[in-house]
Short mmCIF file of C-alpha atoms in Angstrom, two decimals:
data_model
loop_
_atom_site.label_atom_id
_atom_site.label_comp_id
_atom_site.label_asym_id
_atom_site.label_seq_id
_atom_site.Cartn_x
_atom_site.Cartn_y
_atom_site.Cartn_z
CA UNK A 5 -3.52 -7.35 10.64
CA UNK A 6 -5.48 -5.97 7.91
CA UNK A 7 -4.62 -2.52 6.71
CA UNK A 8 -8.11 -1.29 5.73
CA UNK A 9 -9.99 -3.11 8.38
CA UNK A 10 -7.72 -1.24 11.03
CA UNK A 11 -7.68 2.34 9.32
CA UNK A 12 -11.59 2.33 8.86
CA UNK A 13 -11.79 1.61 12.21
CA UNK A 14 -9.67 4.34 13.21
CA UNK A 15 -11.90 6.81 10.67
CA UNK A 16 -14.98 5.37 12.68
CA UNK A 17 -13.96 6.57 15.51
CA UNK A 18 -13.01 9.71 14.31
CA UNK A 19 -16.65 10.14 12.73
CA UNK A 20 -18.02 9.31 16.08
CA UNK A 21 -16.23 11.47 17.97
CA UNK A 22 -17.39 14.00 15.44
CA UNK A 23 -20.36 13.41 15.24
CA UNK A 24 -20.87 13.12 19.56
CA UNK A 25 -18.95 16.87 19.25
CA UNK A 26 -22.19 17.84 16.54
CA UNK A 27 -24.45 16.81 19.09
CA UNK A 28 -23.38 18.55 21.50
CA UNK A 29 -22.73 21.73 19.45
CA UNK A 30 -26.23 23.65 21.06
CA UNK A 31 -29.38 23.27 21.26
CA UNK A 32 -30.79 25.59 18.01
CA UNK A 33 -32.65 23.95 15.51
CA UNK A 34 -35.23 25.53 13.51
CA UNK A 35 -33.37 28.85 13.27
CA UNK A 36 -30.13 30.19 11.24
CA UNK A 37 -27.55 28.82 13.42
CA UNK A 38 -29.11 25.59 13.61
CA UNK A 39 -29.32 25.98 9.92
CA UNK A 40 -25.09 26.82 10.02
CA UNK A 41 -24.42 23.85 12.34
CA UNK A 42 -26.22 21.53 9.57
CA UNK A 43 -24.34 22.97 6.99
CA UNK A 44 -20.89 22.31 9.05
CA UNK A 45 -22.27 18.20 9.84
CA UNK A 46 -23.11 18.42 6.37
CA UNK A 47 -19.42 18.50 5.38
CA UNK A 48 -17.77 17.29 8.18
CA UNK A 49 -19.33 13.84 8.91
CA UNK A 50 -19.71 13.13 4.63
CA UNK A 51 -17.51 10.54 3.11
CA UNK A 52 -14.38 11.12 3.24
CA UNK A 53 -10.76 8.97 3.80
CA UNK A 54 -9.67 10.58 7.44
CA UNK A 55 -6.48 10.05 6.27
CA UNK A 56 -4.95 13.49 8.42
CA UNK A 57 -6.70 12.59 11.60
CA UNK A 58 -5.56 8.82 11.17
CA UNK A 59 -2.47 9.77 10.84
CA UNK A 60 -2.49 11.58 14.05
CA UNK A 61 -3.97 8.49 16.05
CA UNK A 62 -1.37 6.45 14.71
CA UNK A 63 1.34 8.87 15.75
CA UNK A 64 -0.04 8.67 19.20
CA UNK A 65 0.24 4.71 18.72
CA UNK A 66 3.30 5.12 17.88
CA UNK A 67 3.87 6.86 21.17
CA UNK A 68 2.05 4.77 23.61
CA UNK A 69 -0.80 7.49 24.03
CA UNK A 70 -4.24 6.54 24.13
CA UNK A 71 -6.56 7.39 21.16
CA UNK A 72 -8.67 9.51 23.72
CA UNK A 73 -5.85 11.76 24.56
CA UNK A 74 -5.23 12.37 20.37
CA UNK A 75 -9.00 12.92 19.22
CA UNK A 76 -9.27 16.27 19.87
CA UNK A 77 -6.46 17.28 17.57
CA UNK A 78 -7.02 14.77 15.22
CA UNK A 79 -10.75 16.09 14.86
CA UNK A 80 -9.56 19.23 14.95
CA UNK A 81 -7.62 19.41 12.17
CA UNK A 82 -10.39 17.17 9.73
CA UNK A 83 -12.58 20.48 11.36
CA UNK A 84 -10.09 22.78 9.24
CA UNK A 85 -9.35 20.18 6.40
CA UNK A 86 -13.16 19.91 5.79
CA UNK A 87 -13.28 23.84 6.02
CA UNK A 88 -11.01 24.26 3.62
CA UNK A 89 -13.11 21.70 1.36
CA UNK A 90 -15.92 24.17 2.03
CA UNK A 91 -14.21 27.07 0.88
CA UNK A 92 -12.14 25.62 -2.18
CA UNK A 93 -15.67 25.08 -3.86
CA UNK A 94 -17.05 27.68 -3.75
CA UNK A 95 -17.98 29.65 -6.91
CA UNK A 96 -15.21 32.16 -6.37
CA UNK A 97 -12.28 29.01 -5.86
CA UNK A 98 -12.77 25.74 -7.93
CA UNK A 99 -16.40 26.50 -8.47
CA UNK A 100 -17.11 22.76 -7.95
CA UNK A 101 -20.75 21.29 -7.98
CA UNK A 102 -19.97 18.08 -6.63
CA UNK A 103 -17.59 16.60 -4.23
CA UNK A 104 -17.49 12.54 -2.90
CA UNK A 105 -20.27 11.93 -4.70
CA UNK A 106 -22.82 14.46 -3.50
CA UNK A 107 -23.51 18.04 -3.78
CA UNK A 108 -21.11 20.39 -2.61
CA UNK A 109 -22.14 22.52 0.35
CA UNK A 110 -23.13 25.68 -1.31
CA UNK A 111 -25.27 23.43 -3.30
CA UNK A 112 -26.85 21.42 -0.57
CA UNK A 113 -27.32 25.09 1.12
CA UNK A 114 -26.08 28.22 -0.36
CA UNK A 115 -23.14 30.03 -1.06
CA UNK A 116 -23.80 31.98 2.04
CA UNK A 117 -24.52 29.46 4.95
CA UNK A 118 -21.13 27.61 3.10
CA UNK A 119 -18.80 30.38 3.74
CA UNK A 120 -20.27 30.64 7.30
CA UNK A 121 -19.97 27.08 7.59
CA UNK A 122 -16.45 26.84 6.71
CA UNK A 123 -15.61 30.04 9.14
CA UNK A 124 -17.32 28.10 12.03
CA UNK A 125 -15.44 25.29 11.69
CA UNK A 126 -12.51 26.74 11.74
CA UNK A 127 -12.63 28.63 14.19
CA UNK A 128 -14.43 26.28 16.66
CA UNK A 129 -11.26 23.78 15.72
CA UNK A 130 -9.50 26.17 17.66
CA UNK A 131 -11.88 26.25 20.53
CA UNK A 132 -11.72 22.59 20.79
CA UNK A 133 -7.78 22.54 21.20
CA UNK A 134 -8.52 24.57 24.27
CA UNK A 135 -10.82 22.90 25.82
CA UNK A 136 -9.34 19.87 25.62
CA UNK A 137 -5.23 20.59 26.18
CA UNK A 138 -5.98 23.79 28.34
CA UNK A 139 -4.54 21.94 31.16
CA UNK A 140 -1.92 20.61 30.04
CA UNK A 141 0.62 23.13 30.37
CA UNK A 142 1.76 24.68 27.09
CA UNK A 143 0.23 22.34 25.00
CA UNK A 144 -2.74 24.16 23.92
CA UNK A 145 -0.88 27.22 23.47
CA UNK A 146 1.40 24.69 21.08
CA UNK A 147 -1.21 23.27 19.49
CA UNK A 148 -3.06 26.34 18.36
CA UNK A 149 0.18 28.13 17.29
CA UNK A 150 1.20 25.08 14.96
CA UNK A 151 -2.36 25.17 13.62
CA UNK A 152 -2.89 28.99 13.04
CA UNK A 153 0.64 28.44 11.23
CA UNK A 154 0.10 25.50 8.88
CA UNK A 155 -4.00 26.19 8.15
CA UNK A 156 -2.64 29.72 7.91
CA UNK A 157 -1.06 32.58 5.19
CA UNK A 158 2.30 30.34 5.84
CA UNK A 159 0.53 26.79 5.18
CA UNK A 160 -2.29 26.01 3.46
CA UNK A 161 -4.10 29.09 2.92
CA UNK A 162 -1.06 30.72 1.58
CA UNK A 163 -0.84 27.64 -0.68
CA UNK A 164 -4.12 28.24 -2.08
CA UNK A 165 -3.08 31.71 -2.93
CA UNK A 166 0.04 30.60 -4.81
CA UNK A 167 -2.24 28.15 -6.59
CA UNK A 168 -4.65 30.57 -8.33
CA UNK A 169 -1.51 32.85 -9.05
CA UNK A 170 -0.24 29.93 -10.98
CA UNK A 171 -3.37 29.42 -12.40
CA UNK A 172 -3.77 32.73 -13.59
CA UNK A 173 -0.47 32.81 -15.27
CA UNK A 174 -0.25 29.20 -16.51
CA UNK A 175 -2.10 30.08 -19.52
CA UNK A 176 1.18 32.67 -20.25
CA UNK A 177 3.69 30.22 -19.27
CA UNK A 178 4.60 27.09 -17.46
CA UNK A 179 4.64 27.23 -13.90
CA UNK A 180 8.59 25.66 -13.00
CA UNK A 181 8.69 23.09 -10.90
CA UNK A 182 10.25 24.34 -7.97
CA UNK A 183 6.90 26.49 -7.63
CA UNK A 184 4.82 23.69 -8.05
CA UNK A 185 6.59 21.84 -5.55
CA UNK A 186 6.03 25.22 -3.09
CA UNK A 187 2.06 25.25 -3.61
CA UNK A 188 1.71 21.69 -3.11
CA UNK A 189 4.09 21.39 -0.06
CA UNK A 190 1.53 24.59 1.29
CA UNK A 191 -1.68 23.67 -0.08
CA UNK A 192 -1.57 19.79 0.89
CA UNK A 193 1.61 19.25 2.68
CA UNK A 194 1.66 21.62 5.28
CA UNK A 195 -1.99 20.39 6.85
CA UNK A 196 -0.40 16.44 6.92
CA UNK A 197 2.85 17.48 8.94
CA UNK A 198 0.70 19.36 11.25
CA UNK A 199 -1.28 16.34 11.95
CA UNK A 200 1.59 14.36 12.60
CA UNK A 201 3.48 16.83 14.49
CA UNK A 202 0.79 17.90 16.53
CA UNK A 203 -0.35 14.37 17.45
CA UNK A 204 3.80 14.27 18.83
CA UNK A 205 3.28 17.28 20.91
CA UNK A 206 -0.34 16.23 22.41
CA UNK A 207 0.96 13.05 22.79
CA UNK A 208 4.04 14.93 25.00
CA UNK A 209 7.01 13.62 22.64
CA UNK A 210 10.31 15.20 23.43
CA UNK A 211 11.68 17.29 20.90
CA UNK A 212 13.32 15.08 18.86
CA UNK A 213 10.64 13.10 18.62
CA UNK A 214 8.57 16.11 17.24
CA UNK A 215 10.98 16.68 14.99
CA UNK A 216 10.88 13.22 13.64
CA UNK A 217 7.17 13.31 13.19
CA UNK A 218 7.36 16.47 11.57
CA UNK A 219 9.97 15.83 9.07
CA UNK A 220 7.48 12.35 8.28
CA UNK A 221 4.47 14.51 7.77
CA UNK A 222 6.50 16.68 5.20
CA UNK A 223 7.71 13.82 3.06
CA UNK A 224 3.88 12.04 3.00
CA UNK A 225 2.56 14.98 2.41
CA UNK A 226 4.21 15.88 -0.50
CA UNK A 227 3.84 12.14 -1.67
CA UNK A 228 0.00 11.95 -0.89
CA UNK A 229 -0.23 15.01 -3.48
CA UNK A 230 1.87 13.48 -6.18
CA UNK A 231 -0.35 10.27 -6.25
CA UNK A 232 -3.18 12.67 -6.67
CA UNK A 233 -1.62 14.36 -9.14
CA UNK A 234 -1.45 10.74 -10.95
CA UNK A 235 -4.97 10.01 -9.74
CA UNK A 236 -5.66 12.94 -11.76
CA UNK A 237 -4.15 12.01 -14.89
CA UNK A 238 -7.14 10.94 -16.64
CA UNK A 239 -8.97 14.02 -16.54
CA UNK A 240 -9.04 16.81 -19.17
CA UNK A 241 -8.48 20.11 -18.88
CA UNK A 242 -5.69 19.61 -16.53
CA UNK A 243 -3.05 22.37 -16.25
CA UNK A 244 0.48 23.16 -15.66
CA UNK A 245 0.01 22.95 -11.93
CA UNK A 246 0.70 19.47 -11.64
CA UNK A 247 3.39 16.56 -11.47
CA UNK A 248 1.99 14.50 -14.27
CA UNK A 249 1.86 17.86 -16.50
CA UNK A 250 5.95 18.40 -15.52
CA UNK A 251 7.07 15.12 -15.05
CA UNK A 252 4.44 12.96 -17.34
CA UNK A 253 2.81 9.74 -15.59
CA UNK A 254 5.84 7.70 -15.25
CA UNK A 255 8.19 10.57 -14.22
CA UNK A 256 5.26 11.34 -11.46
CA UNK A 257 5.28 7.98 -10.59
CA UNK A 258 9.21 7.65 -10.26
CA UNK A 259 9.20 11.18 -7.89
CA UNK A 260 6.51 9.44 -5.41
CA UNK A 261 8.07 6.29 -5.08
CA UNK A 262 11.97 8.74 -4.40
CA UNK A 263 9.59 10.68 -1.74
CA UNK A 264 7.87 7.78 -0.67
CA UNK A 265 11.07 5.84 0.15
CA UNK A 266 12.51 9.47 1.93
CA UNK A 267 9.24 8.71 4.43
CA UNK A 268 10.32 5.33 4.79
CA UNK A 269 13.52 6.26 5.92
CA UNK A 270 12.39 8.96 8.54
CA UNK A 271 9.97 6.28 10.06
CA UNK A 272 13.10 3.79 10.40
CA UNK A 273 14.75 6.25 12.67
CA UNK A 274 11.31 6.24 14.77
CA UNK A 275 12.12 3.10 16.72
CA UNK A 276 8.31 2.48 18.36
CA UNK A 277 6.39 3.95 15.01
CA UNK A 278 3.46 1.85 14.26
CA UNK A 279 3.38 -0.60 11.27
CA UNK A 280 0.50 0.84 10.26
CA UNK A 281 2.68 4.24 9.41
CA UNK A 282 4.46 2.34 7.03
CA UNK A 283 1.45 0.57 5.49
CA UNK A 284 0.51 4.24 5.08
CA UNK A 285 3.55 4.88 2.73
CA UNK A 286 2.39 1.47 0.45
CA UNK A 287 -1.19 2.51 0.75
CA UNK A 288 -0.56 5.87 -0.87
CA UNK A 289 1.82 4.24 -3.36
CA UNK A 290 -0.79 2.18 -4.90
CA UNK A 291 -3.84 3.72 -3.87
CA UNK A 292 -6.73 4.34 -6.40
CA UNK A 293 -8.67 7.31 -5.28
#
């Protein structure tokens, strides 16, 4: 079994999902919206890893569920990932001109249609949990819940607002670690349990089961932002707000592989977990972007 054969297959099928949901989004072209819904594909269905909404296949894997029964929360939450891309470049966040190797939306557009763009996917994430786990009991009602909470002022949005705090003040002082640890587990962390734990509810885990998934999500999350941290490392200008800038590269390095192995553990005590979970762990030990 190859590792990157089998996860780009898995982001395939995300992207075609994706892209069938584009398709299908209406019928106005030529107009504004249709001019908003090119500015949402735009972001959406550009390079990118998939890593959150692989994750949540695999989870269902792990369960026994088939991928059809996962892809709408999977896609759903690269909907609110890639919003959140959107809206961290914007002039007024990281002010980026580039991202993946291509413009960054309000460049390919405006600043405008991106801030629309980034609204609409959001939100429509949430209309596609309905319509897809609507019938399933509580699930949607779940789903959305865990979403609103984690994309939220108590997960990643709240993140983001701890991180320009810390930006603001780094320049005073050095931001301790413990906070650093806080935005990251927010900012990153918090959208990479929800894809795991969400994937365990769709997938109609028990509770413990959940649980498990949940606690996984927290420990790779945190570890996928520490290796970016020493992805990172290279680049000037970087601030306090980092693990390299606390810890220094092999300090970083030493804290990834102690979270990384924490992951490792949690996925032991997840008898059926897929392999492919734990080639997850190795792939974002060594990974190099």
């Amino acid at each position: 079994m190859n590792f990157e054969t089998e996860i780009g297959r898995r982001a395939d099928e995300v992207s075609a999902f994706l892209r069938a949901w584009f398709a299908e989004f209406g019928p106005e072209r030529g107009n504004a919206i249709g001019r908003l819904a090119d500015s949402m594909a735009y972001s959406a269905l550009g390079p990118g890893k998939r890593f959150r909404p692989v994750l949540s296949l695999l989870v269902g894997e792990s369960l026994g569920i088939p991928a059809i029964k996962i892809m709408p929360w999977a896609a759903a939450v690269e909907m609110v990932h890639t919003y959140s891309l959107i809206h961290d470049d914007l002039p007024c966040m990281d002010d980026d001109d580039e991202r993946r190797g291509r413009p960054t939306n309000h460049r390919a557009f405006d600043e405008a249609t991106a801030l629309l763009a980034g609204d609409a996917l959001l939100t429509e994430a949430f209309g596609l949990i309905g319509d897809a786990y609507s019938g399933a009991g509580a699930t949607a009602g779940r789903l959305v819940v865990l979403l609103a909470h984690c994309a939220g002022a108590r997960g990643m949005v709240g993140g983001q607002a701890l991180d320009l705090a810390a930006e603001a003040a780094s320049a005073q002082r050095e931001i301790p670690l413990a906070d650093l640890r806080r935005i990251h587990e927010l900012k990153t962390g918090r959208l990479i349990r929800a894809s795991t734990e969400g994937a365990a509810i769709a997938a109609g885990a028990a509770e413990n089961g959940v649980r498990a998934f949940r606690a996984f999500g927290e420990k790779l999350g945190l570890a996928f932002q520490i290796a970016d941290d020493i992805l990172d490392a290279h680049e000037e200008g970087q601030d306090g707000r980092s693990f390299v800038q606390h810890l220094g590269v092999e300090g970083a390095r030493r804290e990834l592989a102690g979270v990384s192995e924490e992951a490792r553990a949690l996925l032991i005590g997840i008898p059926a977990a897929s392999p492919l979970l734990v080639k997850m762990i190795d792939w974002n030990l060594d990974r190099r972007a």
